[in-house]
mmCIF file of C-alpha atoms in Angstrom:
data_model
loop_
_atom_site.group_PDB
_atom_site.id
_atom_site.type_symbol
_atom_site.label_atom_id
_atom_site.label_comp_id
_atom_site.label_asym_id
_atom_site.label_seq_id
_atom_site.Cartn_x
_atom_site.Cartn_y
_atom_site.Cartn_z
ATOM 1 C CA MET A 147 -0.022 -0.319 -0.074
ATOM 2 C CA ASN A 148 0.939 2.852 -0.830
ATOM 3 C CA VAL A 149 1.389 5.664 2.108
ATOM 4 C CA ILE A 150 0.590 9.365 0.597
ATOM 5 C CA THR A 151 -0.539 10.601 3.954
ATOM 6 C CA THR A 152 1.720 10.142 7.927
ATOM 7 C CA ILE A 153 -0.223 11.022 11.031
ATOM 8 C CA SER A 154 2.704 13.700 11.591
ATOM 9 C CA LEU A 155 1.327 14.775 7.609
ATOM 10 C CA CYS A 156 -2.870 14.625 8.652
ATOM 11 C CA LEU A 157 -2.548 15.743 12.466
ATOM 12 C CA PRO A 158 -1.569 19.483 11.759
ATOM 13 C CA ILE A 159 -4.388 19.398 8.674
ATOM 14 C CA LEU A 160 -7.096 18.348 11.001
ATOM 15 C CA ARG A 161 -5.875 20.711 14.025
ATOM 16 C CA HIS A 162 -6.301 23.763 11.458
ATOM 17 C CA LEU A 163 -9.255 22.297 10.236
ATOM 18 C CA LYS A 164 -11.646 25.861 9.336
ATOM 19 C CA SER A 165 -14.844 25.965 10.051
ATOM 20 C CA THR A 166 -16.884 24.258 7.332
ATOM 21 C CA ALA A 167 -20.377 22.576 6.710
ATOM 22 C CA PRO A 168 -20.486 18.746 7.536
ATOM 23 C CA GLY A 169 -21.290 16.579 4.433
ATOM 24 C CA LEU A 170 -24.419 13.717 4.169
ATOM 25 C CA ASP A 171 -21.767 11.846 6.420
ATOM 26 C CA ARG A 172 -22.976 15.242 8.991
ATOM 27 C CA LEU A 173 -19.515 14.549 10.705
ATOM 28 C CA PRO A 174 -18.973 18.515 12.006
ATOM 29 C CA ALA A 175 -15.500 20.273 11.413
ATOM 30 C CA TRP A 176 -14.576 20.921 15.362
ATOM 31 C CA LEU A 177 -14.890 16.362 15.828
ATOM 32 C CA PHE A 178 -11.415 16.458 13.583
ATOM 33 C CA ARG A 179 -10.309 19.946 15.036
ATOM 34 C CA GLN A 180 -11.350 19.145 18.723
ATOM 35 C CA CYS A 181 -10.106 15.215 18.629
ATOM 36 C CA SER A 182 -7.098 15.731 15.901
ATOM 37 C CA TYR A 183 -4.751 13.820 18.119
ATOM 38 C CA GLU A 184 -7.374 10.557 18.129
ATOM 39 C CA ILE A 185 -8.145 10.633 14.859
ATOM 40 C CA ALA A 186 -5.344 11.613 12.840
ATOM 41 C CA GLY A 187 -4.106 7.848 12.490
ATOM 42 C CA ALA A 188 -7.354 6.743 11.581
ATOM 43 C CA VAL A 189 -8.203 9.576 9.112
ATOM 44 C CA ALA A 190 -4.855 8.708 7.692
ATOM 45 C CA GLY A 191 -4.947 5.140 6.823
ATOM 46 C CA ILE A 192 -8.487 5.275 5.185
ATOM 47 C CA LEU A 193 -7.327 8.182 2.660
ATOM 48 C CA ASN A 194 -3.894 5.889 2.360
ATOM 49 C CA LYS A 195 -6.314 3.350 1.099
ATOM 50 C CA SER A 196 -8.085 4.729 -1.100
ATOM 51 C CA PHE A 197 -5.095 6.760 -2.434
ATOM 52 C CA SER A 198 -2.782 3.381 -3.013
ATOM 53 C CA ALA A 199 -6.682 1.735 -4.436
ATOM 54 C CA GLY A 200 -6.967 5.113 -6.830
ATOM 55 C CA GLU A 201 -10.907 4.973 -5.850
ATOM 56 C CA VAL A 202 -12.784 7.548 -4.396
ATOM 57 C CA PRO A 203 -15.201 6.091 -2.075
ATOM 58 C CA ASP A 204 -18.703 6.673 -3.998
ATOM 59 C CA ASN A 205 -20.206 7.858 -0.167
ATOM 60 C CA TRP A 206 -17.737 10.651 -0.801
ATOM 61 C CA LEU A 207 -19.031 11.390 -3.866
ATOM 62 C CA CYS A 208 -22.595 11.081 -1.897
ATOM 63 C CA ALA A 209 -23.453 15.482 -1.563
ATOM 64 C CA LEU A 210 -25.382 18.066 0.328
ATOM 65 C CA VAL A 211 -26.699 20.119 -2.208
ATOM 66 C CA THR A 212 -28.356 23.221 -0.622
ATOM 67 C CA PRO A 213 -30.111 25.932 -3.597
ATOM 68 C CA VAL A 214 -29.299 29.628 -2.918
ATOM 69 C CA PRO A 215 -31.060 32.352 -4.532
ATOM 70 C CA LYS A 216 -29.248 34.259 -7.322
ATOM 71 C CA VAL A 217 -32.008 36.815 -7.462
ATOM 72 C CA PRO A 218 -33.742 38.959 -5.307
ATOM 73 C CA GLN A 219 -36.957 37.376 -6.152
ATOM 74 C CA PRO A 220 -36.676 33.903 -7.400
ATOM 75 C CA GLN A 221 -39.289 32.330 -9.699
ATOM 76 C CA LYS A 222 -38.338 29.499 -11.595
ATOM 77 C CA LEU A 223 -34.685 26.883 -10.893
ATOM 78 C CA ALA A 224 -32.694 28.892 -13.355
ATOM 79 C CA ASP A 225 -32.837 31.581 -10.790
ATOM 80 C CA PHE A 226 -31.285 29.442 -7.814
ATOM 81 C CA ARG A 227 -27.121 28.293 -7.631
ATOM 82 C CA PRO A 228 -26.620 24.959 -6.662
ATOM 83 C CA ILE A 229 -24.077 24.993 -3.524
ATOM 84 C CA SER A 230 -22.381 21.639 -3.620
ATOM 85 C CA VAL A 231 -21.132 20.277 0.160
ATOM 86 C CA THR A 232 -19.375 16.399 0.012
ATOM 87 C CA SER A 233 -17.861 14.891 3.066
ATOM 88 C CA ILE A 234 -15.016 16.298 5.475
ATOM 89 C CA VAL A 235 -12.367 13.296 4.751
ATOM 90 C CA LEU A 236 -13.360 14.183 0.412
ATOM 91 C CA ARG A 237 -12.257 17.513 1.564
ATOM 92 C CA ILE A 238 -8.961 16.719 2.659
ATOM 93 C CA ALA A 239 -8.058 14.563 0.456
ATOM 94 C CA GLU A 240 -8.258 16.393 -2.229
ATOM 95 C CA LYS A 241 -5.961 18.809 0.068
ATOM 96 C CA ILE A 242 -3.904 16.610 -0.302
ATOM 97 C CA VAL A 243 -3.920 15.110 -3.267
ATOM 98 C CA VAL A 244 -3.484 19.663 -5.089
ATOM 99 C CA SER A 245 -0.559 20.191 -2.340
ATOM 100 C CA ARG A 246 1.435 17.080 -2.617
ATOM 101 C CA TYR A 247 1.032 16.163 -6.227
ATOM 102 C CA LEU A 248 -1.516 18.497 -8.406
ATOM 103 C CA ARG A 249 0.560 21.891 -8.023
ATOM 104 C CA PRO A 250 3.740 20.929 -8.070
ATOM 105 C CA ALA A 251 3.544 18.760 -11.301
ATOM 106 C CA ILE A 252 1.784 22.415 -13.081
ATOM 107 C CA PRO A 253 5.097 24.083 -14.779
ATOM 108 C CA ARG A 254 5.041 27.410 -12.994
ATOM 109 C CA GLU A 255 4.524 28.894 -16.596
ATOM 110 C CA ASN A 256 1.255 27.772 -17.014
ATOM 111 C CA LEU A 257 0.130 29.494 -13.492
ATOM 112 C CA HIS A 258 2.303 32.683 -13.812
ATOM 113 C CA ASP A 259 -1.134 34.954 -15.312
ATOM 114 C CA GLN A 260 -3.902 33.229 -12.579
ATOM 115 C CA PHE A 261 -4.699 34.060 -9.471
ATOM 116 C CA ALA A 262 -7.585 32.089 -8.722
ATOM 117 C CA PHE A 263 -7.391 28.691 -6.917
ATOM 118 C CA LYS A 264 -3.880 29.888 -5.663
ATOM 119 C CA GLN A 265 -2.301 30.396 -2.159
ATOM 120 C CA THR A 266 -0.882 33.921 -3.750
ATOM 121 C CA GLY A 267 -3.734 34.103 -5.914
ATOM 122 C CA SER A 268 -6.382 37.166 -5.493
ATOM 123 C CA THR A 269 -9.181 39.112 -7.056
ATOM 124 C CA THR A 270 -6.787 42.305 -5.942
ATOM 125 C CA SER A 271 -3.955 40.647 -7.666
ATOM 126 C CA ALA A 272 -5.681 39.890 -10.344
ATOM 127 C CA LEU A 273 -6.645 44.266 -10.092
ATOM 128 C CA VAL A 274 -2.931 44.941 -9.992
ATOM 129 C CA PHE A 275 -2.113 42.977 -13.057
ATOM 130 C CA LEU A 276 -4.574 44.437 -15.026
ATOM 131 C CA MET A 277 -3.954 47.823 -14.063
ATOM 132 C CA HIS A 278 0.437 47.358 -14.619
ATOM 133 C CA GLN A 279 -0.265 46.121 -18.105
ATOM 134 C CA VAL A 280 -2.636 48.458 -18.712
ATOM 135 C CA THR A 281 -0.538 51.289 -17.827
ATOM 136 C CA ARG A 282 1.908 50.551 -19.581
ATOM 137 C CA MET A 283 0.675 49.706 -22.884
ATOM 138 C CA LEU A 284 -1.010 53.365 -22.232
ATOM 139 C CA GLU A 285 2.785 54.933 -22.743
ATOM 140 C CA ASN A 286 2.717 53.577 -25.585
ATOM 141 C CA ASN A 287 -0.179 54.553 -27.111
ATOM 142 C CA ALA A 288 -3.809 56.445 -27.098
ATOM 143 C CA TYR A 289 -5.564 54.231 -25.643
ATOM 144 C CA ALA A 290 -5.904 50.154 -24.516
ATOM 145 C CA ARG A 291 -8.447 47.824 -24.724
ATOM 146 C CA CYS A 292 -9.547 45.325 -22.752
ATOM 147 C CA LEU A 293 -12.024 42.084 -23.731
ATOM 148 C CA LEU A 294 -13.567 40.768 -20.657
ATOM 149 C CA ILE A 295 -15.225 37.228 -20.816
ATOM 150 C CA ASP A 296 -17.335 35.434 -18.290
ATOM 151 C CA PHE A 297 -18.344 32.087 -19.088
ATOM 152 C CA SER A 298 -21.926 30.973 -17.815
ATOM 153 C CA LYS A 299 -21.590 27.805 -15.706
ATOM 154 C CA ALA A 300 -17.561 27.589 -16.573
ATOM 155 C CA PHE A 301 -16.987 24.091 -14.395
ATOM 156 C CA ASP A 302 -19.858 22.643 -15.261
ATOM 157 C CA ILE A 303 -19.276 22.928 -19.079
ATOM 158 C CA VAL A 304 -16.090 21.448 -18.444
ATOM 159 C CA ASN A 305 -14.961 18.316 -20.788
ATOM 160 C CA HIS A 306 -13.383 15.693 -18.682
ATOM 161 C CA ASP A 307 -12.135 13.873 -21.243
ATOM 162 C CA VAL A 308 -10.086 16.943 -22.227
ATOM 163 C CA LEU A 309 -8.804 17.837 -18.466
ATOM 164 C CA LEU A 310 -7.796 13.904 -18.072
ATOM 165 C CA CYS A 311 -5.831 14.111 -21.310
ATOM 166 C CA LYS A 312 -3.800 17.546 -19.919
ATOM 167 C CA LEU A 313 -3.394 15.866 -16.573
ATOM 168 C CA GLY A 314 -1.855 13.204 -18.011
ATOM 169 C CA ALA A 315 0.870 14.659 -19.911
ATOM 170 C CA LEU A 316 1.516 15.571 -15.996
ATOM 171 C CA LYS A 317 3.972 13.838 -14.477
ATOM 172 C CA LEU A 318 1.930 12.391 -11.384
ATOM 173 C CA PRO A 319 2.833 8.409 -9.904
ATOM 174 C CA PRO A 320 -0.278 6.472 -11.327
ATOM 175 C CA PHE A 321 -2.150 5.705 -8.347
ATOM 176 C CA VAL A 322 -2.783 10.072 -7.829
ATOM 177 C CA PHE A 323 -3.611 9.997 -11.390
ATOM 178 C CA LYS A 324 -5.967 7.176 -11.387
ATOM 179 C CA TRP A 325 -7.711 9.129 -7.649
ATOM 180 C CA ILE A 326 -8.319 11.896 -9.950
ATOM 181 C CA VAL A 327 -10.130 9.881 -12.972
ATOM 182 C CA SER A 328 -12.089 8.157 -9.891
ATOM 183 C CA PHE A 329 -13.423 11.679 -8.554
ATOM 184 C CA LEU A 330 -14.006 12.923 -12.105
ATOM 185 C CA THR A 331 -15.997 10.041 -13.300
ATOM 186 C CA GLY A 332 -17.995 9.397 -10.157
ATOM 187 C CA ILE A 333 -18.812 12.850 -9.511
ATOM 188 C CA ASP A 334 -20.630 12.318 -13.014
ATOM 189 C CA ASN A 335 -22.755 9.877 -11.340
ATOM 190 C CA ARG A 336 -22.295 10.818 -7.859
ATOM 191 C CA CYS A 337 -25.700 11.051 -5.678
ATOM 192 C CA VAL A 338 -26.828 14.291 -3.545
ATOM 193 C CA GLN A 339 -29.444 15.195 -1.742
ATOM 194 C CA LEU A 340 -31.410 18.001 -2.334
ATOM 195 C CA THR A 341 -32.956 20.516 0.510
ATOM 196 C CA VAL A 342 -36.365 20.801 -1.237
ATOM 197 C CA TRP A 343 -37.896 21.936 1.290
ATOM 198 C CA TYR A 344 -35.203 25.124 1.216
ATOM 199 C CA LEU A 345 -36.460 25.638 -2.421
ATOM 200 C CA MET A 346 -40.176 24.863 -1.930
ATOM 201 C CA SER A 347 -39.794 27.958 1.081
ATOM 202 C CA VAL A 348 -38.125 30.305 -1.020
ATOM 203 C CA LEU A 349 -40.907 29.666 -4.316
ATOM 204 C CA LEU A 350 -44.217 29.845 -1.879
ATOM 205 C CA VAL A 351 -43.035 32.874 -0.148
ATOM 206 C CA GLU A 352 -43.512 34.441 -3.502
ATOM 207 C CA VAL A 353 -47.267 32.819 -3.717
#
């Protein structure tokens, strides 16, 4: 069995786990945080078994989905944004895969102009970068044109086959690549529990 994470590596993650909503297993964040020393070994063992097998357990992919209104007075389903919450254990596993394998494998030059999903990235960094580029252009030009594109449901339309092809080009250990494949393919068929009571309460209030 591949040892991807150990107690010493897992313990700080559990101890500094931020307050976050639990998934369908209802295991709260405070349990992982306050009992980090007692359960670090068990969590590390479970994660190592999942990583070694290259498979994400089906129950980890089950999500609690809450529809949150995107507009002040929602009238139809399209007016809601689904907020999906998976188990905390899965989120810990994702963090380990990204920090230990995925991020180091991506060439730095591929991320020099990316500001989201990076420890050093933020909207402020993006705005500073944009202003710097525009200011430099205005030194030798009368004006600068900016093309801003907002993709609707960008993450929903990502082609997983293309994504896996790009991941395959990275120098990832086979078991890590297999685990990511299991995650992406399983996410298409994962079970969800929709908080219908919330959706109905919002819609009925307008009736």
